[in-house]
Tab-separated table of C-alpha atoms in Angstrom:
chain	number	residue	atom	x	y	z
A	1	UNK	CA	98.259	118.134	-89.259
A	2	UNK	CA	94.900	118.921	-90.808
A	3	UNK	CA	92.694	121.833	-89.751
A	4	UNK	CA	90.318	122.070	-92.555
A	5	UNK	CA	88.157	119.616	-93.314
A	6	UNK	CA	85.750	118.868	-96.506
A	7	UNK	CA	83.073	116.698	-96.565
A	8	UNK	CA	80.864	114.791	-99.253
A	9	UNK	CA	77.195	115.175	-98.508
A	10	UNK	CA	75.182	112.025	-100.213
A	11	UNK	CA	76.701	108.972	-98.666
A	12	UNK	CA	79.407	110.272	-96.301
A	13	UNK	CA	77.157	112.520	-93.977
A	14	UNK	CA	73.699	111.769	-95.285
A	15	UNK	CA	72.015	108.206	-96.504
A	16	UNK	CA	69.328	109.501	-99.537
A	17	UNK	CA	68.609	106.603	-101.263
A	18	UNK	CA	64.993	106.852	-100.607
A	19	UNK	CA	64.901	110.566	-101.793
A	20	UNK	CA	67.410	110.131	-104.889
A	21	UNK	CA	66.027	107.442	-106.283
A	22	UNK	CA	62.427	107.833	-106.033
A	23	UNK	CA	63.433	111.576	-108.152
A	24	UNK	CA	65.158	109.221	-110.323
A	25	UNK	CA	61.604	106.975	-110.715
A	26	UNK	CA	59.596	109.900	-111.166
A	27	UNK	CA	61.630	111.575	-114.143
A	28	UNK	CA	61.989	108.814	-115.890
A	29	UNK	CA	58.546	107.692	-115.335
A	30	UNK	CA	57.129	111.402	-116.961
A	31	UNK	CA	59.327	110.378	-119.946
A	32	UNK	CA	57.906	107.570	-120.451
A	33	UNK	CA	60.761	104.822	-119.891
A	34	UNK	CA	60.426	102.129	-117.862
A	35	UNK	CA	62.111	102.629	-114.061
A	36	UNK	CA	63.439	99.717	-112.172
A	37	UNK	CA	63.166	99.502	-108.220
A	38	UNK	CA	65.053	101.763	-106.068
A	39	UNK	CA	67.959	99.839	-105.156
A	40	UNK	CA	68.997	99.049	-109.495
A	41	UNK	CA	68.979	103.183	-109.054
A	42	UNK	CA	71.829	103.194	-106.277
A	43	UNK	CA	74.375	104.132	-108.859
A	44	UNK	CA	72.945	107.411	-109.045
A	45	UNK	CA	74.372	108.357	-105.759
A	46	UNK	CA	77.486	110.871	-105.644
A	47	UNK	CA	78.164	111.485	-109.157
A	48	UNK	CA	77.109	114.824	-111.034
A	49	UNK	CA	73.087	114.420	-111.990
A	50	UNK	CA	73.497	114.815	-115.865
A	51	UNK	CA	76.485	112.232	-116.041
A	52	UNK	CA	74.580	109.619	-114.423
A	53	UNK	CA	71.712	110.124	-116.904
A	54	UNK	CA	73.890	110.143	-119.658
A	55	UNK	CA	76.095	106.702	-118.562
A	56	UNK	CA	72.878	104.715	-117.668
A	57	UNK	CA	70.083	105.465	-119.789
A	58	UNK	CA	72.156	107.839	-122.737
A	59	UNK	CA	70.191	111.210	-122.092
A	60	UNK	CA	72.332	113.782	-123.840
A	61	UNK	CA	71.167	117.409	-125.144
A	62	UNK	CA	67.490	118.802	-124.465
A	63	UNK	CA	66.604	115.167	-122.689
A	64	UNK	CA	69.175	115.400	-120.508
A	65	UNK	CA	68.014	118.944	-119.151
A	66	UNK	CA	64.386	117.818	-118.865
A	67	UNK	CA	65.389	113.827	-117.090
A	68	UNK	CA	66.795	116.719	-114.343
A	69	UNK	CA	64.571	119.153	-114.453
A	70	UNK	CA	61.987	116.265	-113.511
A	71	UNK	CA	64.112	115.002	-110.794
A	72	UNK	CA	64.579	118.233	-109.425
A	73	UNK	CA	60.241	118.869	-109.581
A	74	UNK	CA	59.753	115.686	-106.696
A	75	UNK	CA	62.882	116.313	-105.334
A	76	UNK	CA	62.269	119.878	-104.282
A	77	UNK	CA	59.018	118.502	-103.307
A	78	UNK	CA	59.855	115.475	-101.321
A	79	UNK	CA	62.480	114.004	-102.513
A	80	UNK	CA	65.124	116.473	-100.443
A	81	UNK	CA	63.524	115.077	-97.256
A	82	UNK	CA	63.314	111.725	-97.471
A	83	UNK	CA	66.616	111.449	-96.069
A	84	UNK	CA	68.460	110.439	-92.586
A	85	UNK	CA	71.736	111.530	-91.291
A	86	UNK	CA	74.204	108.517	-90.579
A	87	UNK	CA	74.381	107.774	-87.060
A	88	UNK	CA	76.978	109.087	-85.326
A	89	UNK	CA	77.736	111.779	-87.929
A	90	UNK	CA	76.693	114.086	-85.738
A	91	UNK	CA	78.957	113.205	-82.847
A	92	UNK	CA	81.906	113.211	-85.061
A	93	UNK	CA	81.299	116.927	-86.372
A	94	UNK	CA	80.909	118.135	-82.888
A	95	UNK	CA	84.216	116.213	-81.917
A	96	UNK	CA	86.211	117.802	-84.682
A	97	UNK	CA	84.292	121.416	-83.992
A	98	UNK	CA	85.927	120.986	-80.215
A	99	UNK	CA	89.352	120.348	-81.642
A	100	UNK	CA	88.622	123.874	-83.122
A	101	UNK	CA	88.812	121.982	-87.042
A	102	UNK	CA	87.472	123.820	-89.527
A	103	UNK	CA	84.407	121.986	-91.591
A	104	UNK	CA	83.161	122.501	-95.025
A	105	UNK	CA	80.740	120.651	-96.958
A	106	UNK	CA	81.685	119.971	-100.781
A	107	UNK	CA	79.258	118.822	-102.834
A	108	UNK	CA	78.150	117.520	-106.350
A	109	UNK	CA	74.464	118.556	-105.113
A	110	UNK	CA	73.288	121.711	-106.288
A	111	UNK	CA	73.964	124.115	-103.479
A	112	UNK	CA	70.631	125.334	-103.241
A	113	UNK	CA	69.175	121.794	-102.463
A	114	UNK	CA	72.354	121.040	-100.222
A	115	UNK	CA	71.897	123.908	-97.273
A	116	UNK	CA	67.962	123.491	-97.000
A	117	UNK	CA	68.921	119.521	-96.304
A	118	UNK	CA	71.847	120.252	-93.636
A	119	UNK	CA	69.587	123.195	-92.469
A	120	UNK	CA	66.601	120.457	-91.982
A	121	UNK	CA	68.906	118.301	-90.146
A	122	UNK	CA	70.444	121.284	-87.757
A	123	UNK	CA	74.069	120.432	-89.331
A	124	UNK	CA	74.382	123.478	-90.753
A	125	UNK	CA	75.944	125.650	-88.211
A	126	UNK	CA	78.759	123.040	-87.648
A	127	UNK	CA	80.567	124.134	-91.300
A	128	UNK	CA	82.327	127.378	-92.733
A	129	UNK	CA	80.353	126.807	-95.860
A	130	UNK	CA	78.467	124.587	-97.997
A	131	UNK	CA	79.660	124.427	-101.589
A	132	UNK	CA	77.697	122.061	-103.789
A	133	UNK	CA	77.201	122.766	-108.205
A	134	UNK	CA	74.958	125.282	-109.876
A	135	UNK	CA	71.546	124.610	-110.691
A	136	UNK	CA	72.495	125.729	-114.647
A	137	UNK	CA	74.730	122.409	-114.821
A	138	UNK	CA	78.170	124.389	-113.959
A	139	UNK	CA	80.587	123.577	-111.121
A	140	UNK	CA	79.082	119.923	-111.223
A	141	UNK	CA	82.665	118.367	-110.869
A	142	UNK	CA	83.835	117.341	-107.833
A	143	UNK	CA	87.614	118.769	-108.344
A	144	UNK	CA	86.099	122.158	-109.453
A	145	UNK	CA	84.030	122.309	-106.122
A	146	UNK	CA	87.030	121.132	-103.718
A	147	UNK	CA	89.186	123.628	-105.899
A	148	UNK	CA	86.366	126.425	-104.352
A	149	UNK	CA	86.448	125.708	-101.180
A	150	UNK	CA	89.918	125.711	-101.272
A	151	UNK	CA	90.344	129.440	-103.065
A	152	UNK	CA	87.089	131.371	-101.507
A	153	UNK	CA	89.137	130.516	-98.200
A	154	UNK	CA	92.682	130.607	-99.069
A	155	UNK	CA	93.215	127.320	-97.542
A	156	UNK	CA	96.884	126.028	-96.894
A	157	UNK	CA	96.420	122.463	-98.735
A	158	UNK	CA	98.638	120.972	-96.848
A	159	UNK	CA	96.014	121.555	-93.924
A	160	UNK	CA	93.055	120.310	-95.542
A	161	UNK	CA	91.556	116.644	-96.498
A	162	UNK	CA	88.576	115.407	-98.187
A	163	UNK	CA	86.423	113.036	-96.627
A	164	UNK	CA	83.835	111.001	-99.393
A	165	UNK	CA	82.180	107.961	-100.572
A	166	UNK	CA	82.869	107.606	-104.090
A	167	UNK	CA	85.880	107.819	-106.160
A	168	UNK	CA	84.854	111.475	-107.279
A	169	UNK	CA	85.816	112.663	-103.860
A	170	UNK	CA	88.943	110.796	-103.912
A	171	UNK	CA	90.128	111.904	-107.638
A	172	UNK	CA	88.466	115.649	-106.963
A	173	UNK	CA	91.357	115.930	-103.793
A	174	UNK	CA	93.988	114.285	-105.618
A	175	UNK	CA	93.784	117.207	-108.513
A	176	UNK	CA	93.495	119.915	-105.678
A	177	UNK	CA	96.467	118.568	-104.379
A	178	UNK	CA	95.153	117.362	-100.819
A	179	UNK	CA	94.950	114.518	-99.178
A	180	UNK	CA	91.698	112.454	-98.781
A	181	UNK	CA	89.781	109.348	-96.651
A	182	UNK	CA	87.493	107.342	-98.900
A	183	UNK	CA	84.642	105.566	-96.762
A	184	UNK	CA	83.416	102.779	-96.968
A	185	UNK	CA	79.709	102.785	-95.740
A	186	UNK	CA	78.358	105.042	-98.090
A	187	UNK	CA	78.098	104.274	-102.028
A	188	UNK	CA	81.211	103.465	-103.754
A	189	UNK	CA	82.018	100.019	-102.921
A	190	UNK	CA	85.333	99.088	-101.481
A	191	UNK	CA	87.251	97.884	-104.933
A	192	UNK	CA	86.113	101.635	-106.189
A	193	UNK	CA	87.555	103.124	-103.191
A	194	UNK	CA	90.467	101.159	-103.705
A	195	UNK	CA	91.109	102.220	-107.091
A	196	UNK	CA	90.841	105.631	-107.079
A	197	UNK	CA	93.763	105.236	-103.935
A	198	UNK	CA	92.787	107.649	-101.255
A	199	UNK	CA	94.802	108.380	-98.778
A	200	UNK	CA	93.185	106.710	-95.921
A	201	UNK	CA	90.154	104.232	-95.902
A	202	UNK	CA	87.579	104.127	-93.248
A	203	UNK	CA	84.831	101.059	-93.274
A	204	UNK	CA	82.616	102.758	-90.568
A	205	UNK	CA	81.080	105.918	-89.229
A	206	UNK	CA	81.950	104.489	-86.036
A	207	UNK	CA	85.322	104.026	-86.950
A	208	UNK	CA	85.435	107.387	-88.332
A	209	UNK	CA	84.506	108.213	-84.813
A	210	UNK	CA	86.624	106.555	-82.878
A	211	UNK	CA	89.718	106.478	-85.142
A	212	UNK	CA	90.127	109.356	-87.648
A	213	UNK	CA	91.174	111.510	-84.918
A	214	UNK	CA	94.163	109.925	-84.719
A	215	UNK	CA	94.652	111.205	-88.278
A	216	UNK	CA	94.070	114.531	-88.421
A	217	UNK	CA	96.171	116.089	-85.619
């Protein structure tokens, strides 16, 4: 049934807490308000940079640019890196790439910070492309990005699901028009999953593994 397949990055194939949050630490730290610890910070995993700012410490305008201009200074640096793929991600894309499925990453990351961190990993090669947001703040929402994906390859949607941690993913498929599977392990916790009513829900990589084949063909 489905031959193209999107992925989320942060959460669904990769765990960055370290990485996003210490960015997070730093900028806020330069501008002189008071960080907590990393895991008060989780929040900022999955949605769009500037939102996040915005909702949790109301950074709008000229602050807003400079809170991610900051993040972006460690996290080019360091930040990008301090990063781990989820185990048994890697076994799943290479399962789905000998079904002959068709993998794409989509993204709220900029794109320029999103193929460098696949690249690192050597996940790269296992997608058609990796579509993430523009570094000038445009293309940041998730439906817009899916809705790219979807056009630069002419996909059927009736072929294609999103896979995704947070209830961007989930709404971002749902205006595309495609189905979607909201896990579970990443960074959206389960009553957020719920709500935003994905198609399927998967609690584990494993699981993901061993059982969303059964899904997609």
């Amino acid at each position: 049934m489905y031959e193209h397949i999107l992925f989320d990055l942060d959460g669904t194939l990769t765990d960055p807490h370290l990485g996003i949050t210490n960015s997070i630490i730093y900028s806020l730290n330069k501008m002189g308000i008071d960080a907590p610890d990393n895991d008060a910070l989780t929040p900022f995993i999955g949605p769009p940079l500037q939102e996040s700012y915005e909702v949790y410490y109301n950074l709008s305008g000229d602050n807003n640019l400079e809170a991610v201009r900051l993040y972006r200074e460690y996290f080019s640096d360091k930040g990008m890196y301090e990063n781990e793929v989820y185990p048994g991600i890697e076994l799943l894309l290479q399962a789905l790439k000998s079904m002959d499925k068709k993998l794409y990453v989509a993204t709220s990351k900029p794109t320029y910070f999103a193929r460098p961190i696949l690249e690192h990993f050597n996940l790269d090669h296992y997608f058609e492309s990796i579509t993430g947001s523009e570094l000038d703040g445009t293309r940041t929402d998730k439906a817009e990005i899916v809705q790219h994906v979807l056009e630069t390859h002419n996909l059927n949607k009736s072929t294609c699901i999103m896979i995704g941690d947070r209830k961007h993913d989930i709404i971002g498929a749902q205006k595309n028009n495609i189905d979607s599977i909201g896990v579970l392990y990443g960074y959206g916790s389960a009553d957020e999953i719920k709500q935003a009513s994905p198609t399927y829900t998967i609690a584990t990589v494993d699981y993901l593994l061993e059982g969303i084949l059964n899904k997609i063909n």
